[in-house]
Amino acid sequence: MYSEKVMDHFMNPRNVGEIENADGVGQVGNPKCGDIMKMYLKIENNVIVDAKFKTFGCGAAVATSSMATEMIKGKTVEEALKITNKAVADALDGLPPVKMHCSNLAEEAIKAAIEDYLKKNGITSVSTDCNICCKKCDDFEHEHYDDEQDDGTEMDKCQRRK
Amino acid sequence: MTERYVYLDHAATTPVKEEVLEAMLPFFKDKFGNPSSIYSIGRESKKAIEDAREKVAAAIGAQSKEIFFTGSGTEADNWAIKGIAYANRQKGNHIITSSIEHHAVLHTCQYLESDGFEVTYLPVDENGLVDPEQVRNAIKPNTTLITIMFANNEIGTIQPIAEIGKIAREKGICFHTDAVQAVGSVHINVEDMNIDLLSMSAHKFYGPKGVGALYIRKGTKITSFLHGGAQERARRASTENVAGIVGLGKAIELAARNIDENAKKLMELRDRTIEEVIKKIPFVRLNGDRNRRLPGNVNFSFEYIEGESLLLMLDMKGIAASSGSACTSGSLDPSHVLLAIGLPHEIAHGSLRLTFGVDNTHEDIDYLMEVLPPIVERLREMSPLYENVKRGNKNV
């Protein structure tokens, strides 16, 4: 059910670990739902020079964490904030529909870590919080039964909630 | 490390035994006659079906005319529950079941609720056992059916079926048991246990997929399941799956013959696995009753990791297993069985079910024990929940 790329990033995840004295740390998800992502960022001159993660979750959760950290390294904060869950999923050659919320979690983890960095540095928040759909299982549970769910659904819902 | 393939998911399905396959093969091509036909190859097929029926009956202490072949265990469950519910609707509309039934039972009960029936879902204790006294107390004047599974498919807990059967008989209420996981593994006698209906599925005991059976006690009022020809005494019309039925018959004959020997072997593998996993891996719990469980079932929860990841990594090492994690079920909720025995969601997500079969060996367990601890450790190293544990703060 997973693409080869997903399996590769799951079996050989890039950037697993923690960063001592990270400039930004973000954690999203809920153990009740079965997935938590914690992302650590090292940021110099507004550029993400290093990213590491720890994830409790399924194969897709680990793979999206791995891919997300790969994608944001070398990017500016603004560029990183523009990375969508769909971009992460696409980079993995897609995810099964029921696993799209995992990519959503990756997007949120990046945003939470950057938010933390901005806050620590007294920079005005670029309101990124979309925690509703990531913190409560119930909020997106119905989507797992939605046959018509496509790659964009989850994200669209998040944006509507903002 | 030697790479090998180890199948530890016999509760999902089992391979067809060689003798079973051999018994089935003639009925695909040479002996292809329709059992309803009057000429010789038709009669031959009919005879093969009746032989199989006798074998099934013998294995559970029933009479052969009380055995009805179906297309699956799920079909047998559907027929038993809907058949009794609708046939007795004038008498009452209340059904008693447990909260840890297979979905074939639970979803059938939910369907009946949508059609005006009332269902009591009994809770289970922390080991997954139904309390027979709670069954007694749940009985109402309008109760027409009690349906409690013989053994649970996830945690292997074996229910006090004889005690529940006794209560049902005393109160004159029909008692059905979904014995899909139990047939062929544990001794069953429908007379001693006062069972009125019992479901089974061939592929769980080394028979083919796509064939099951329902035992219906003589004199039980039940609606027909499929309407059409006169097959299965017009209760379940359809041209019979002759080869499948022959396979079921052969498989149950073999299972019944070797039941004690097989159980002993499986229990040895099971108990060794439980002991070693608990000794070698920290933060683990055994789900289900330690003793009242199927001979080949173990079910663990590993804290701080998620089941699907565990299954994927085991699969990469050639080990086939199963989990009650949400991620393996397509919903966000972990297994209803693990939640019913009181596990918090986060621990239920980290469950692993290993179910042994007659072909498994101690070498398989050696390999499992070589592979499993490092995988658990690796996933924990990746888990943000485990960080806190290592820092000495257990209350994440």
XYZ file of C-alpha atoms in Angstrom:
558
model
C 0.000 0.000 0.000
C 2.981 2.334 0.443
C 5.163 3.620 -2.386
C 8.792 2.570 -2.550
C 9.803 6.062 -1.499
C 7.629 5.902 1.611
C 9.146 2.555 2.527
C 12.637 3.909 1.936
C 12.045 6.919 4.179
C 10.433 4.660 6.762
C 13.168 2.045 6.832
C 16.001 4.570 6.476
C 14.610 7.755 7.944
C 16.746 10.845 7.394
C 17.418 13.266 10.220
C 16.145 11.240 13.154
C 17.180 12.679 16.481
C 17.308 15.856 18.468
C 19.220 19.101 18.128
C 20.835 20.411 21.275
C 19.879 24.038 21.857
C 17.611 24.047 18.837
C 16.381 27.432 17.666
C 12.893 26.128 17.228
C 11.093 23.041 18.546
C 7.562 22.045 17.652
C 5.463 19.084 18.663
C 2.118 18.192 17.129
C -0.243 15.252 17.318
C -1.628 13.275 20.175
C -0.667 9.848 21.496
C -4.372 9.012 21.592
C -4.540 9.301 17.822
C -1.444 7.208 17.453
C 0.935 9.819 16.144
C 3.177 12.532 17.524
C 5.823 14.464 15.637
C 8.465 16.533 17.279
C 10.644 18.703 15.074
C 13.898 20.476 15.954
C 15.300 23.297 13.821
C 18.661 25.001 13.698
C 18.220 28.397 12.040
C 20.996 30.769 11.016
C 20.366 34.089 9.264
C 16.776 33.082 8.638
C 17.869 29.885 6.888
C 17.131 26.402 8.236
C 20.565 24.850 8.404
C 19.565 21.679 10.179
C 16.365 19.814 10.996
C 15.804 16.700 13.052
C 12.735 14.835 14.205
C 11.332 12.232 16.516
C 8.073 10.544 15.662
C 5.714 8.123 17.332
C 3.455 6.817 14.617
C 2.823 4.635 11.635
C 4.997 4.119 8.581
C 3.521 7.148 6.828
C 4.101 9.357 9.870
C 7.775 8.420 10.024
C 8.259 8.771 6.275
C 6.580 12.185 6.097
C 8.674 13.419 9.030
C 11.789 12.264 7.274
C 10.785 13.829 3.954
C 9.657 17.081 5.581
C 13.013 17.562 7.304
C 14.790 16.895 4.025
C 12.619 19.419 2.217
C 13.109 22.298 4.640
C 16.855 22.041 5.032
C 18.524 24.958 3.281
C 15.250 26.817 2.919
C 14.460 30.201 4.416
C 11.855 30.368 7.127
C 9.362 31.881 4.705
C 10.001 29.186 2.111
C 9.627 26.456 4.688
C 6.305 27.873 5.825
C 5.006 27.503 2.304
C 5.574 23.745 2.220
C 2.196 22.047 2.192
C 1.183 18.600 3.269
C 0.467 17.835 -0.356
C 4.007 18.777 -1.349
C 5.378 16.398 1.294
C 3.066 13.606 0.145
C 3.901 14.234 -3.507
C 7.602 14.082 -2.757
C 6.956 10.610 -1.358
C 5.128 9.587 -4.556
C 1.819 9.870 -2.735
C 0.232 8.380 0.355
C -2.825 6.143 0.720
C -5.930 8.333 1.316
C -6.332 7.224 4.939
C -2.764 8.316 5.621
C -3.054 11.869 4.336
C -3.488 13.179 7.880
C 0.086 12.060 8.548
C 1.400 14.466 5.920
C -0.759 17.111 7.464
C 0.997 16.434 10.719
C 4.359 16.975 9.043
C 3.259 20.352 7.730
C 2.025 21.295 11.170
C 5.236 20.159 12.839
C 7.295 22.410 10.567
C 4.995 25.327 11.330
C 5.001 24.672 15.061
C 8.798 24.568 15.143
C 9.085 27.785 13.137
C 6.445 29.425 15.298
C 8.546 28.523 18.318
C 11.611 30.036 16.665
C 9.775 33.230 15.800
C 8.397 33.535 19.306
C 11.804 32.979 20.888
C 13.221 35.725 18.718
C 10.439 38.164 19.328
C 9.385 38.143 15.718
C 5.713 38.689 15.083
C 3.929 35.434 14.603
C 2.889 34.653 11.071
C -0.222 32.987 12.382
C 0.298 29.463 11.263
C -1.590 27.520 13.812
C -3.799 24.856 12.445
C -3.730 22.724 15.502
C -7.382 21.894 15.642
C -7.233 19.113 13.125
C -4.004 17.776 14.473
C -4.703 17.748 18.148
C -8.047 16.030 18.343
C -8.611 12.662 16.735
C -12.321 13.249 16.473
C -11.994 16.282 14.308
C -10.862 14.376 11.323
C -12.049 10.933 12.112
C -14.900 11.145 9.649
C -12.487 11.716 6.840
C -11.180 8.231 7.181
C -14.509 6.908 6.134
C -14.853 9.341 3.310
C -14.327 7.445 0.088
C -14.146 10.574 -1.925
C -11.288 12.023 0.040
C -8.581 13.241 -2.273
C -5.185 14.673 -1.662
C -6.472 18.170 -1.071
C -9.349 17.493 1.276
C -7.489 17.460 4.539
C -5.647 20.657 3.813
C -8.719 22.445 2.556
C -10.482 21.641 5.779
C -7.597 22.984 7.825
C -7.611 26.186 5.891
C -11.304 26.609 6.288
C -10.938 26.254 10.014
C -8.424 29.092 10.250
C 21.558 -12.849 10.794
C 19.818 -15.456 8.670
C 16.881 -14.103 6.726
C 13.850 -16.329 6.802
C 10.118 -16.183 6.382
C 8.123 -16.759 9.532
C 4.349 -16.672 9.351
C 2.881 -15.731 12.723
C -0.621 -14.708 11.726
C -2.604 -17.939 11.834
C -5.583 -16.156 13.382
C -5.870 -14.249 10.107
C -5.740 -17.359 7.985
C -3.907 -20.668 7.648
C -2.402 -22.493 4.676
C -4.453 -25.342 3.225
C -3.022 -28.657 4.372
C -1.699 -31.003 1.733
C -4.227 -33.762 2.580
C -7.017 -31.202 2.448
C -5.975 -29.949 -0.966
C -5.732 -33.520 -2.252
C -9.216 -34.302 -1.015
C -10.555 -31.192 -2.760
C -8.865 -31.428 -6.148
C -11.042 -34.117 -7.810
C -14.132 -32.004 -7.218
C -12.979 -29.171 -9.440
C -12.667 -31.154 -12.654
C -13.294 -34.893 -12.698
C -16.040 -35.026 -10.095
C -17.658 -31.786 -11.107
C -21.266 -32.930 -10.899
C -23.962 -30.745 -9.394
C -25.011 -32.346 -6.109
C -28.643 -31.707 -7.001
C -28.389 -33.801 -10.190
C -29.727 -37.311 -10.231
C -27.016 -39.047 -12.306
C -23.917 -40.672 -10.905
C -21.437 -37.765 -10.792
C -24.137 -35.624 -9.204
C -24.772 -38.263 -6.575
C -21.050 -38.516 -5.989
C -20.861 -34.805 -5.185
C -23.885 -35.095 -2.928
C -22.270 -37.984 -1.102
C -19.051 -35.995 -0.621
C -21.014 -33.141 0.936
C -22.846 -35.455 3.289
C -19.566 -37.080 4.351
C -18.184 -33.641 5.137
C -21.319 -32.792 7.091
C -20.815 -35.876 9.234
C -17.225 -34.926 9.941
C -18.220 -31.442 11.046
C -20.981 -32.830 13.231
C -18.631 -35.352 14.826
C -16.077 -32.657 15.641
C -18.511 -30.617 17.724
C -20.803 -33.322 19.103
C -23.757 -32.509 16.844
C -25.946 -34.492 14.453
C -25.115 -34.134 10.793
C -28.528 -32.727 9.887
C -27.796 -29.833 12.249
C -24.860 -28.664 10.108
C -25.440 -26.119 7.326
C -22.649 -25.061 5.009
C -22.154 -21.373 4.302
C -19.807 -19.190 2.288
C -17.820 -17.970 5.306
C -17.723 -17.500 9.049
C -19.110 -14.005 8.590
C -22.062 -15.427 6.684
C -22.674 -17.976 9.426
C -22.694 -15.160 12.019
C -25.031 -13.040 9.920
C -27.407 -15.916 9.375
C -27.442 -16.987 13.007
C -28.101 -13.511 14.373
C -30.513 -12.142 11.780
C -32.169 -15.532 11.364
C -32.988 -15.873 15.054
C -33.831 -12.204 15.508
C -36.343 -12.114 12.647
C -37.837 -15.555 13.247
C -38.608 -14.613 16.856
C -39.604 -11.006 16.356
C -43.135 -11.636 17.605
C -41.663 -12.967 20.842
C -39.179 -10.196 21.479
C -36.552 -7.894 20.033
C -33.709 -7.953 22.535
C -30.249 -9.414 21.862
C -27.379 -9.812 24.298
C -23.804 -9.808 23.061
C -20.372 -8.671 24.249
C -18.358 -5.591 23.431
C -15.418 -7.622 22.095
C -17.171 -9.623 19.389
C -15.813 -9.827 15.868
C -17.221 -7.182 13.544
C -19.234 -9.905 11.792
C -21.311 -10.043 14.983
C -21.063 -6.417 16.141
C -21.998 -4.881 12.813
C -24.833 -7.366 12.350
C -26.170 -6.355 15.763
C -25.819 -2.687 14.840
C -27.721 -3.347 11.651
C -30.520 -4.942 13.660
C -30.569 -1.925 15.985
C -31.249 0.221 12.954
C -34.214 -2.055 12.263
C -35.802 -1.636 15.684
C -33.993 -4.301 17.707
C -32.450 -3.583 21.067
C -28.938 -4.856 21.785
C -27.062 -5.092 25.087
C -23.279 -5.032 24.658
C -21.828 -6.575 27.802
C -18.508 -5.239 29.064
C -15.565 -7.559 29.708
C -12.994 -7.578 32.492
C -9.344 -6.566 32.053
C -8.554 -9.997 30.624
C -11.407 -9.893 28.156
C -13.723 -12.268 30.013
C -17.503 -11.971 29.975
C -19.074 -12.550 33.403
C -21.854 -15.167 33.056
C -23.740 -13.472 35.901
C -23.861 -10.287 33.863
C -25.357 -12.303 31.034
C -28.014 -13.577 33.435
C -28.760 -10.079 34.708
C -29.055 -8.684 31.198
C -31.825 -11.115 30.253
C -35.222 -9.476 29.850
C -38.636 -10.903 28.996
C -38.120 -9.849 25.382
C -34.627 -11.362 24.984
C -34.534 -13.830 22.101
C -30.818 -14.321 21.502
C -27.535 -14.406 23.381
C -24.475 -14.307 21.126
C -21.047 -14.508 22.760
C -17.893 -15.504 20.921
C -16.124 -18.713 21.937
C -12.627 -17.210 21.783
C -11.488 -13.741 20.864
C -9.616 -13.268 17.607
C -7.293 -10.557 18.904
C -6.425 -11.395 22.490
C -7.300 -15.092 22.405
C -9.409 -15.057 25.569
C -11.662 -18.117 25.812
C -15.090 -17.291 27.239
C -16.952 -19.355 29.870
C -19.175 -20.746 27.125
C -20.551 -23.698 29.106
C -21.652 -21.426 31.965
C -23.314 -18.981 29.591
C -24.939 -21.866 27.711
C -26.353 -23.218 30.959
C -27.946 -19.873 31.799
C -29.374 -19.502 28.290
C -30.865 -22.989 28.460
C -32.383 -22.347 31.904
C -34.059 -19.219 30.573
C -35.069 -20.835 27.280
C -33.121 -18.339 25.158
C -31.241 -19.190 21.987
C -27.477 -19.199 22.431
C -25.170 -18.561 19.491
C -21.397 -18.592 19.646
C -18.992 -17.340 17.004
C -16.427 -20.133 17.281
C -14.424 -19.151 14.211
C -11.184 -18.893 16.204
C -11.886 -21.863 18.442
C -12.942 -24.698 16.114
C -10.035 -27.037 15.586
C -8.042 -25.506 18.451
C -10.091 -26.259 21.546
C -12.591 -28.957 22.481
C -16.167 -28.047 21.699
C -19.291 -30.021 22.449
C -22.575 -28.340 21.625
C -24.502 -30.716 23.889
C -22.366 -30.333 27.007
C -22.081 -26.581 26.446
C -25.757 -26.006 25.594
C -24.883 -24.214 22.367
C -27.812 -23.723 19.972
C -25.936 -22.130 17.083
C -22.229 -22.133 16.284
C -20.276 -20.469 13.459
C -17.039 -21.745 11.968
C -14.780 -20.955 9.032
C -12.609 -23.525 7.224
C -9.614 -21.313 6.507
C -8.890 -20.845 10.189
C -8.115 -24.546 10.595
C -6.068 -25.347 7.472
C -9.050 -25.569 5.157
C -9.864 -23.400 2.146
C -11.189 -19.835 2.160
C -14.748 -19.148 1.087
C -16.473 -21.887 3.061
C -17.872 -22.027 6.561
C -20.611 -23.750 8.474
C -23.371 -22.960 10.901
C -24.552 -25.484 13.437
C -28.250 -25.019 14.141
C -29.723 -27.134 16.926
C -32.636 -29.259 15.760
C -35.935 -27.502 16.412
C -34.478 -23.978 16.420
C -36.760 -21.400 14.837
C -34.698 -19.513 12.274
C -35.372 -17.811 8.959
C -33.744 -19.092 5.787
C -30.684 -17.153 4.713
C -30.800 -17.443 0.932
C -33.943 -18.240 -1.021
C -33.810 -20.317 -4.154
C -33.207 -24.008 -4.618
C -33.557 -26.768 -2.079
C -29.888 -26.886 -1.097
C -29.068 -27.085 2.611
C -32.676 -28.119 3.153
C -33.823 -24.893 1.500
C -32.355 -22.852 4.358
C -29.386 -21.657 2.369
C -30.051 -21.993 -1.329
C -27.079 -21.979 -3.746
C -25.294 -24.676 -5.666
C -22.889 -26.029 -3.107
C -19.186 -25.197 -3.102
C -18.447 -28.904 -3.279
C -14.654 -28.757 -3.267
C -14.701 -26.191 -0.471
C -17.089 -28.228 1.624
C -14.990 -31.366 1.086
C -11.953 -29.330 2.159
C -13.718 -28.085 5.269
C -14.693 -31.651 6.135
C -11.182 -32.992 5.696
C -9.655 -30.066 7.610
C -11.949 -30.425 10.597
C -11.417 -34.181 10.649
C -7.648 -33.676 10.845
C -7.918 -30.877 13.377
C -10.201 -32.906 15.630
C -7.934 -35.935 15.415
C -4.817 -33.995 16.433
C -6.391 -31.412 18.689
C -4.555 -32.285 21.920
C -1.206 -32.841 20.296
C -1.428 -29.581 18.356
C -2.615 -27.594 21.360
C 0.298 -28.862 23.411
C 2.778 -27.824 20.748
C 1.236 -24.397 20.240
C 1.040 -23.718 23.968
C 4.730 -24.462 24.274
C 5.551 -21.896 21.572
C 3.066 -19.431 23.043
C 4.319 -19.691 26.603
C 7.935 -19.473 25.580
C 7.229 -16.338 23.539
C 5.351 -14.702 26.400
C 8.128 -15.472 28.850
C 10.967 -14.302 26.646
C 9.324 -11.143 25.374
C 8.433 -10.038 28.875
C 11.942 -10.821 30.077
C 13.803 -9.156 27.218
C 11.701 -6.111 26.411
C 10.814 -3.423 28.970
C 7.468 -1.571 29.059
C 5.465 -4.421 27.592
C 2.189 -5.977 28.698
C 0.423 -9.160 27.733
C -3.151 -8.584 26.610
C -5.779 -11.210 27.345
C -6.000 -13.854 30.022
C -2.703 -15.562 30.800
C -4.256 -19.029 30.987
C -7.730 -18.960 29.490
C -6.459 -18.183 26.025
C -6.193 -19.906 22.657
C -3.181 -22.228 22.477
C -1.585 -20.279 19.616
C -2.322 -16.657 20.586
C -0.123 -13.994 22.104
C -0.937 -10.304 22.123
C 1.407 -7.685 23.530
C 1.346 -3.941 23.874
C 4.699 -2.228 23.592
C 4.534 1.207 25.124
C 5.813 4.274 23.257
C 5.667 2.702 19.806
C 2.982 2.316 17.196
C 1.841 -1.037 15.849
C 1.905 -0.435 12.128
C 5.539 0.654 12.222
C 6.313 -2.488 14.155
C 4.530 -4.668 11.580
C 6.318 -3.010 8.667
C 9.701 -3.554 10.272
C 8.892 -7.161 11.152
C 7.759 -7.673 7.567
C 11.106 -6.379 6.294
C 12.656 -9.151 8.370
C 10.286 -11.738 6.943
C 7.944 -11.988 9.925
C 4.203 -11.755 9.229
C 2.160 -10.552 12.201
C -0.810 -8.346 13.028
C -1.728 -5.378 15.227
C -4.749 -3.714 16.784
C -3.333 -0.318 15.945
C -5.672 2.184 14.309
C -3.237 2.605 11.481
C -3.806 -0.955 10.366
C -7.572 -0.698 10.393
C -8.219 2.379 8.295
C -9.813 4.265 11.163
C -8.231 6.408 13.827
C -9.426 4.316 16.714
C -7.390 1.385 17.863
C -9.010 -2.031 18.255
C -12.360 -2.068 20.061
C -11.194 -5.187 21.882
C -8.120 -3.533 23.370
C -10.161 -0.494 24.398
C -12.814 -2.767 25.959
C -10.225 -4.431 28.206
C -9.332 -0.953 29.428
C -6.157 -0.113 27.550
C -5.612 3.603 26.990
C -5.550 4.555 23.294
C -1.828 5.215 23.192
C -1.014 1.743 24.525
C -3.581 0.030 22.324
C -1.863 1.615 19.318
C 1.305 -0.291 20.172
C -0.164 -3.757 20.085
C 1.258 -6.807 18.364
C -0.608 -10.060 17.788
C 1.377 -13.206 17.049
C -0.625 -16.340 16.323
C 1.204 -19.609 15.950
C 0.368 -22.561 13.766
C 1.266 -26.221 13.599
C 4.152 -25.575 11.205
C 5.908 -23.094 13.477
C 9.016 -24.283 15.283
C 11.237 -23.225 18.150
C 13.671 -21.940 15.520
C 10.950 -19.499 14.458
C 10.790 -18.191 18.012
C 14.592 -17.996 18.152
C 14.448 -15.821 15.047
C 11.591 -13.718 16.406
C 13.521 -13.087 19.594
C 16.578 -12.124 17.581
C 14.644 -9.631 15.483
C 11.909 -8.192 17.706
C 13.858 -6.582 20.598
C 16.090 -4.437 18.351
C 13.078 -3.320 16.285
C 11.201 -2.247 19.399
C 14.306 -0.456 20.627
C 14.824 1.265 17.280
C 11.254 2.535 17.135
C 11.461 3.705 20.721
C 14.644 5.604 19.956
C 12.666 7.370 17.268
C 9.706 8.086 19.553
C 9.344 11.443 21.315
C 7.340 9.674 24.024
C 10.299 7.543 24.942
C 12.621 10.530 25.422
C 10.725 11.467 28.533
C 10.948 7.935 29.846
C 14.674 7.862 29.398
C 14.887 11.163 31.237
C 13.163 9.442 34.116
C 9.800 11.032 33.719
C 7.352 8.229 33.162
C 4.333 10.486 33.172
C 4.349 11.615 29.608
